Short mmCIF file of C-alpha atoms in Angstrom, two decimals:
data_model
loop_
_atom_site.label_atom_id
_atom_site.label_comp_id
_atom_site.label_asym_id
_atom_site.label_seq_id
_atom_site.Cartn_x
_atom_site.Cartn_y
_atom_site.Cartn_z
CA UNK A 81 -31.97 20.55 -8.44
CA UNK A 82 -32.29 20.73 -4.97
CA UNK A 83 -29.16 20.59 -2.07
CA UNK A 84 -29.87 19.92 1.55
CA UNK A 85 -29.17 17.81 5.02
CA UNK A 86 -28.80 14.11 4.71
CA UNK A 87 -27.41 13.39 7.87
CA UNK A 88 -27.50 16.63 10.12
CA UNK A 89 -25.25 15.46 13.12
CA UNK A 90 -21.78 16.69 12.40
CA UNK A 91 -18.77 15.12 12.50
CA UNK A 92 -15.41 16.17 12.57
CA UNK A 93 -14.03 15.53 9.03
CA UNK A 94 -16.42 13.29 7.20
CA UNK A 95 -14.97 11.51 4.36
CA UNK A 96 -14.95 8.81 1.68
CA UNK A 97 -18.64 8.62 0.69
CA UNK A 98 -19.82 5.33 -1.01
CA UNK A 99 -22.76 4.08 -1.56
CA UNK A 100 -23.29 0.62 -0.89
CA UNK A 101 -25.86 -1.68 -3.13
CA UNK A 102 -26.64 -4.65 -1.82
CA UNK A 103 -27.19 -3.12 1.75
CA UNK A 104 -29.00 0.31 0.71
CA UNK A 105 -26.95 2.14 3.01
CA UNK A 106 -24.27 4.76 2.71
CA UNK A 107 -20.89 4.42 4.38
CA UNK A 108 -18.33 7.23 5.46
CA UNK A 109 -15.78 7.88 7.84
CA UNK A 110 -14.87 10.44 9.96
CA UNK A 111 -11.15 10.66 10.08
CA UNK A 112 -10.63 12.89 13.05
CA UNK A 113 -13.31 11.37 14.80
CA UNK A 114 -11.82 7.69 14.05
CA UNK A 115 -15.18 6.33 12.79
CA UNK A 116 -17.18 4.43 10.18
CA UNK A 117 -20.77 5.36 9.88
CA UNK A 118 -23.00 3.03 8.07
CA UNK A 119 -26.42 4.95 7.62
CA UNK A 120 -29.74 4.24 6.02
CA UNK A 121 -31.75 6.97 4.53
CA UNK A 122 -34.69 5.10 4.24
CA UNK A 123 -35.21 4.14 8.42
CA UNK A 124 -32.06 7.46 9.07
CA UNK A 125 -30.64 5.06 11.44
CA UNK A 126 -26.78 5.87 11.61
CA UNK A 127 -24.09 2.85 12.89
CA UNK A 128 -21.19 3.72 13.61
CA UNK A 129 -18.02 1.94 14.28
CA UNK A 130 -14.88 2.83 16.49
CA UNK A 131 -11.80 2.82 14.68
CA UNK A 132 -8.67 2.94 17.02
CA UNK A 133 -6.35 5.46 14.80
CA UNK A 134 -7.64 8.17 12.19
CA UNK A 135 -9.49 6.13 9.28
CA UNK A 136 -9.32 7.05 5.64
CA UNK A 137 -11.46 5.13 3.60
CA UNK A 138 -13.91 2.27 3.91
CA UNK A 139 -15.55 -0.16 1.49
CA UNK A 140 -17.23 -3.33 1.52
CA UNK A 141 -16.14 -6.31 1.11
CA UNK A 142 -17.79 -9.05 -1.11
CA UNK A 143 -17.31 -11.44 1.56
CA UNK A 144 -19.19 -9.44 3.69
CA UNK A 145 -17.95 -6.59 6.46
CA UNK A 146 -15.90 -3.69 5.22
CA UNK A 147 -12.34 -3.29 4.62
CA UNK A 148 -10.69 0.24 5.67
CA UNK A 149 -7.41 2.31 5.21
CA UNK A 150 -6.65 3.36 8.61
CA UNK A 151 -3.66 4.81 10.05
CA UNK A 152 -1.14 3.15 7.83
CA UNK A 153 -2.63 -0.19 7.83
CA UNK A 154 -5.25 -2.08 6.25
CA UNK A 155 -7.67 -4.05 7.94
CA UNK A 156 -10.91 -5.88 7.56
CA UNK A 157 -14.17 -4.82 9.78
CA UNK A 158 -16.34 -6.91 10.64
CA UNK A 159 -19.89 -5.24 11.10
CA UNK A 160 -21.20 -8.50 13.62
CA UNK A 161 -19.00 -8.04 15.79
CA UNK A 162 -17.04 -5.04 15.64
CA UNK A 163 -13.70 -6.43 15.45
CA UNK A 164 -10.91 -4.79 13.58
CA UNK A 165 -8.14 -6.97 11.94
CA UNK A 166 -5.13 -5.71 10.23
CA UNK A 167 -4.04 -7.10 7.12
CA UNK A 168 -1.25 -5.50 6.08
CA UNK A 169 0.66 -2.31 7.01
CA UNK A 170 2.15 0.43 5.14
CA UNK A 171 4.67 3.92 5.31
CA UNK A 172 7.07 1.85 8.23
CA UNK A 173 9.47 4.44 8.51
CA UNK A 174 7.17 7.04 8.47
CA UNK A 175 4.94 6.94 11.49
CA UNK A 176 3.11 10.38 11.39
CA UNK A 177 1.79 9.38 8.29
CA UNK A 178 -1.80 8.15 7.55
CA UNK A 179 -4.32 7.04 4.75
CA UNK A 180 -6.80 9.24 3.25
CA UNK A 181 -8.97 8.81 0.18
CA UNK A 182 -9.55 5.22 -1.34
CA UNK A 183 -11.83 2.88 -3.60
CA UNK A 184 -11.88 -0.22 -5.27
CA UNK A 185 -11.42 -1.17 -9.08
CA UNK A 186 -13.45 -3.40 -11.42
CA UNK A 187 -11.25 -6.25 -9.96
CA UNK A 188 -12.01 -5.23 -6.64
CA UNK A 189 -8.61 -4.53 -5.33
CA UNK A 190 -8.71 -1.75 -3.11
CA UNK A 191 -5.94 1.54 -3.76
CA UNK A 192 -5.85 4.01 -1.12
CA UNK A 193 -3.04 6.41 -0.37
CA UNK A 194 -1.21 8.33 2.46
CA UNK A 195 -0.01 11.36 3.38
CA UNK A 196 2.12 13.43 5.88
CA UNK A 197 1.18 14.89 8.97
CA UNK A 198 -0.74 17.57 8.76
CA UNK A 199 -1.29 20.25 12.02
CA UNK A 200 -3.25 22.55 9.79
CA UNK A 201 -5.89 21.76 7.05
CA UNK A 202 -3.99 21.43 3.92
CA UNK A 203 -1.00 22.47 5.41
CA UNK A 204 1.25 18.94 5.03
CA UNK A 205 4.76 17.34 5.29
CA UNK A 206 5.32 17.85 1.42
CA UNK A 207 5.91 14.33 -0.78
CA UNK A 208 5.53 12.28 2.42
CA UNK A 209 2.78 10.31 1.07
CA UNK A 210 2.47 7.12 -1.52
CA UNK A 211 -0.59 5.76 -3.42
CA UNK A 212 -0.92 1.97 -2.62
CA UNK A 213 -3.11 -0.97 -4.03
CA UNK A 214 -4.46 -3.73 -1.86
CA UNK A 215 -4.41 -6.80 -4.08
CA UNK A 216 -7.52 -9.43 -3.66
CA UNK A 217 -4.42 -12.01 -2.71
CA UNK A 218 -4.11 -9.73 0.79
CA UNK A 219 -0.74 -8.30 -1.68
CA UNK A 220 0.20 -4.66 -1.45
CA UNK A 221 2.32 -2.80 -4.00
CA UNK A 222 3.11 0.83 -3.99
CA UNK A 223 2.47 2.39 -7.49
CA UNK A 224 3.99 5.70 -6.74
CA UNK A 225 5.30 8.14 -4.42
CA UNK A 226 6.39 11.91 -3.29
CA UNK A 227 2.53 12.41 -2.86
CA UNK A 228 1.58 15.15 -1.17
CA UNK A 229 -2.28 14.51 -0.30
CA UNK A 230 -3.85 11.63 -1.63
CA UNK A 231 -7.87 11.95 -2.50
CA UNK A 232 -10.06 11.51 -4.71
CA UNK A 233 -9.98 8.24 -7.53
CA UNK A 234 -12.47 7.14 -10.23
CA UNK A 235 -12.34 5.10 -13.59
CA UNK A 236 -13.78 4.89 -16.94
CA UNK A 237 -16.62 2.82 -17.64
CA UNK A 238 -14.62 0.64 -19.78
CA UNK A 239 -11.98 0.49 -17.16
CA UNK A 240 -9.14 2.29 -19.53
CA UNK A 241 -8.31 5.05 -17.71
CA UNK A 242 -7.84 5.88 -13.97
CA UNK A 243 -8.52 9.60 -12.54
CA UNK A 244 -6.20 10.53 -9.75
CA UNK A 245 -6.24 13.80 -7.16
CA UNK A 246 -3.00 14.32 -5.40
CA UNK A 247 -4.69 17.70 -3.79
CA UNK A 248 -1.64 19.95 -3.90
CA UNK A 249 -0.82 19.60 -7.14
CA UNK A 250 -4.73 21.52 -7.76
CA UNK A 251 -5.73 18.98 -10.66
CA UNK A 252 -6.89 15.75 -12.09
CA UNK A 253 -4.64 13.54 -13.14
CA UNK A 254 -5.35 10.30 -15.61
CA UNK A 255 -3.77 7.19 -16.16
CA UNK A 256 -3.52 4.50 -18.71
CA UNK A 257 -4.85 2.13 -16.51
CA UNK A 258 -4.47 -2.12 -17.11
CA UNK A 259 -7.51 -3.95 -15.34
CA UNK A 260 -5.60 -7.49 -15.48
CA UNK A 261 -3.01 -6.29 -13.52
CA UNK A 262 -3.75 -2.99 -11.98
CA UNK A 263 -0.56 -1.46 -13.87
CA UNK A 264 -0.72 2.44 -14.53
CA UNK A 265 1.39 4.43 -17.41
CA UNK A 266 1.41 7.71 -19.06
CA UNK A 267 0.47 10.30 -16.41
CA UNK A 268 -1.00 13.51 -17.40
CA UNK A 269 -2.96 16.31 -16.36
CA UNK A 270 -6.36 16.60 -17.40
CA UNK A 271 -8.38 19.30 -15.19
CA UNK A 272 -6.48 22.19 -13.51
CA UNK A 273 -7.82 24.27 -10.68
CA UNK A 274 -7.00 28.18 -9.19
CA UNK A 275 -7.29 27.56 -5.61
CA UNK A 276 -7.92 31.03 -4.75
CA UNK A 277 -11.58 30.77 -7.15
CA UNK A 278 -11.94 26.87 -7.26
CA UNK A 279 -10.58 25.75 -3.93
CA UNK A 280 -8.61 22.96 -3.31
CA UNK A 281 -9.60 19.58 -5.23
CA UNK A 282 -10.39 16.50 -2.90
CA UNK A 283 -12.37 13.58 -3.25
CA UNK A 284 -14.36 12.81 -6.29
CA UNK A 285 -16.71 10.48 -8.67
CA UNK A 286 -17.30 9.39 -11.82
CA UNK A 287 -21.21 9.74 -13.36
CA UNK A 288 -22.76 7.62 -16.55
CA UNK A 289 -21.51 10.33 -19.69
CA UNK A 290 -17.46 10.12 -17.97
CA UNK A 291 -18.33 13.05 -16.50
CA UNK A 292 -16.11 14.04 -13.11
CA UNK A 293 -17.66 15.74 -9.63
CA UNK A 294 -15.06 16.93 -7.73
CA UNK A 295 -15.57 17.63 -4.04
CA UNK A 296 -13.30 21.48 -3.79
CA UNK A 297 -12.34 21.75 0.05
CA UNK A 298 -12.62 25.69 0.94
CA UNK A 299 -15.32 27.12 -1.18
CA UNK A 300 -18.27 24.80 -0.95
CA UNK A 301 -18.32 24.01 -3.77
CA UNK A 302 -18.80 20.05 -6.12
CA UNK A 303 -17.16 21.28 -9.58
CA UNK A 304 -18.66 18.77 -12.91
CA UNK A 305 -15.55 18.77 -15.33
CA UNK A 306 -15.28 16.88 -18.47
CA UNK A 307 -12.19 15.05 -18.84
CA UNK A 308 -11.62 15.07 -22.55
CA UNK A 309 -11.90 18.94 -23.05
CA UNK A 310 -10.61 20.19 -19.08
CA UNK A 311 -13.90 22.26 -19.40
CA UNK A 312 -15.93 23.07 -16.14
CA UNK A 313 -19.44 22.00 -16.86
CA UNK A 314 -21.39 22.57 -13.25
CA UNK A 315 -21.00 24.17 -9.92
CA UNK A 316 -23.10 23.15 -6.99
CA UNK A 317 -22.62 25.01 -3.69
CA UNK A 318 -23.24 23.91 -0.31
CA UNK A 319 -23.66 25.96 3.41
CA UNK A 320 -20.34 24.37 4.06
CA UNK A 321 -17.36 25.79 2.85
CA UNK A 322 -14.91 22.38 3.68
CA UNK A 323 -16.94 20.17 1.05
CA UNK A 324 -14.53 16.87 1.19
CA UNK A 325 -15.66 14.54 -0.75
CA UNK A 326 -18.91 12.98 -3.18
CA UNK A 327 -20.74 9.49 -4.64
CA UNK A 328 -23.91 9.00 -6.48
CA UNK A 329 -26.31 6.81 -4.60
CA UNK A 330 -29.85 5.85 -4.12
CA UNK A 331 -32.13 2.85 -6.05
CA UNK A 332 -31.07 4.69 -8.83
CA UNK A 333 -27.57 6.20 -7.91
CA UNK A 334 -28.86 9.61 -9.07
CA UNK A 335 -28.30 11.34 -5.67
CA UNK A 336 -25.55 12.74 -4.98
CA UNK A 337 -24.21 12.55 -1.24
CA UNK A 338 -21.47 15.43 -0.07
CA UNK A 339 -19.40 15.00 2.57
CA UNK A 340 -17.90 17.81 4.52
CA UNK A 341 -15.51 19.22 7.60
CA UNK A 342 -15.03 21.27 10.47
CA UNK A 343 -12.10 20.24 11.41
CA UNK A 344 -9.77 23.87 12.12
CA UNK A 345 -12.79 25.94 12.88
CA UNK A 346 -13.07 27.58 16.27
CA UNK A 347 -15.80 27.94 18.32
CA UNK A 348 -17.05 31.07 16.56
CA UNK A 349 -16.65 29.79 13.05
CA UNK A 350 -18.89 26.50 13.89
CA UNK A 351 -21.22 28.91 15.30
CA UNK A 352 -21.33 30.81 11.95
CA UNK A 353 -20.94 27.86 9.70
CA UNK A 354 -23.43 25.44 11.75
CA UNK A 355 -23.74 22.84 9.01
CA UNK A 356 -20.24 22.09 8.39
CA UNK A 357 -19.50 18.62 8.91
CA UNK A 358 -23.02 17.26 7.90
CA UNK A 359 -23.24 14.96 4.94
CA UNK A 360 -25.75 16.73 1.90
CA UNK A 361 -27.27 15.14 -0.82
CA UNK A 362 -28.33 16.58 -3.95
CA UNK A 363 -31.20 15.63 -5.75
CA UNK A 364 -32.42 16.63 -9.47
CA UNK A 365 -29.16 16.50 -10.42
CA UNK A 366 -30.13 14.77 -13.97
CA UNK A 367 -27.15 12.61 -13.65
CA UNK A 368 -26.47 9.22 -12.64
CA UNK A 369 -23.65 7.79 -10.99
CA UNK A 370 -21.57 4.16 -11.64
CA UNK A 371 -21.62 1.47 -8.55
CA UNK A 372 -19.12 1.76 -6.26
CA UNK A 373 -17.00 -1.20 -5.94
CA UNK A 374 -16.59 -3.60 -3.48
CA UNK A 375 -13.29 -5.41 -2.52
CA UNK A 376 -12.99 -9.13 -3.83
CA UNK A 377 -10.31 -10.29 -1.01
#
């Protein structure tokens, strides 16, 4: 196994990794810095797109173009010609909110959720945020609320079950998840974390055996858990302690592409932490990772 530099020009908080299929290219945003990168690792030629609010999430669309969580909207990007164009907005009454994490089902609607204002790095407006779902109809419904930080989301191969991070509540949720209609029940913990040893849980992905990587945002550190048991499996470490978030991608989707911040830092602490905010892959990982999902609006 081998860790190192896929994209060595920082950013501010890189985000939201996903790998995208058809295009060979991996897309991320950059929530401070209000973009969405688009970057191929075969030419390393890096796109990006200005985003006029802090952006959350981004996936393709199958109609072609992306659609993002931004701010508390959601709107469609076209790559051509740059435009962004809202679709639906979210949080009215609460205007110092914004998205964070999101990805698409099976069904390709696309769930993404907010959360409070935050001054300091993990330090939020508590139960400010909800997790929404972007319908393929252009629909949104709210399937819960009183969330503190919304990250990281993946599913079962067989579409049963939905895994959940709300990051101050330091675990992994799961839900009995309905593909037909998106409907969740029966919440429960399965993974806990000690945020003084593990750090703070953030984005995440799903590989081939149902096997979780979780992105943990202070130690530098992508945690493999299994599900079933709440058993720690692997620990990867990276030379940036504010590791935010993970997919598998590649031909084969057995790379693994990181994600990290330096958002906070001063001066001095960039200086001694250089690499924070880069994007890393991982290679030799012997694990493989599920596509991501595009949105079928």
């Amino acid at each position: 196994m081998a860790v190192s530099v896929a994209v060595d020009e920082p950013g501010l908080l890189l985000e939201g990794p996903h790998w995208d299929s058809l295009t060979g290219t991996l897309l991320y945003v950059d929530i401070h810095g209000q973009h969405v990168h688009r970057w191929d690792p075969v030419t390393k030629q890096k796109d990006t797109y200005d985003i006029d609010c802090m952006v959350g999430a981004v996936v393709p669309r199958e109609s072609g173009g992306a659609v993002v969580a931004a701010g508390t909207k959601f709107a469609f990007l076209d790559f051509e010609t740059r435009q962004l164009n809202t679709v639906a907005t979210v949080d009215p009454h609460k205007p110092r909110n914004r998205f964070n994490d999101g990805k698409c089902d099976a069904a390709g609607r696309f769930w993404a959720g907010t959360m409070g204002d935050e001054p300091v790095p993990t330090k939020v407006d508590r139960k400010a945020g909800s997790l929404y779902c972007l319908h393929t109809d252009g629909i949104v419904t709210k399937a819960f609320n009183e969330v503190d930080i919304s990250n990281g989301l993946a599913w079962t191969s067989d579409n049963s079950t939905m895994y959940y991070i709300d990051s101050l509540q330091y675990s992994v949720d799961a839900f009995d998840f309905d593909l037909p209609t998106g409907m969740l029940r029966n919440r429960r913990q399965v993974k806990t974390f000690d945020p003084p040893v593990d750090g703070v849980p953030d984005g995440m992905c799903i590989d081939t055996d149902g096997k979780l990587w979780v992105a943990m945002f202070g130690t530098g550190h992508v945690l493999q858990v299994d599900p079933e048991t709440g058993t720690q499996l692997r620990s990867i470490s990276f030379p940036a302690p504010r590791t935010t978030s993970c997919c598998f991608g590649g031909p084969n989707l057995d790379i693994m592409y990181v994600t990290s911040s330096r958002v906070g830092y001063s001066a001095e602490e960039v200086q001694q932490k250089p690499l924070s905010g880069c994007v890393f892959q991982v290679t030799g990982l012997g694990a493989r990772g599920t596509p991501g999902m595009c949105y079928n609006g």
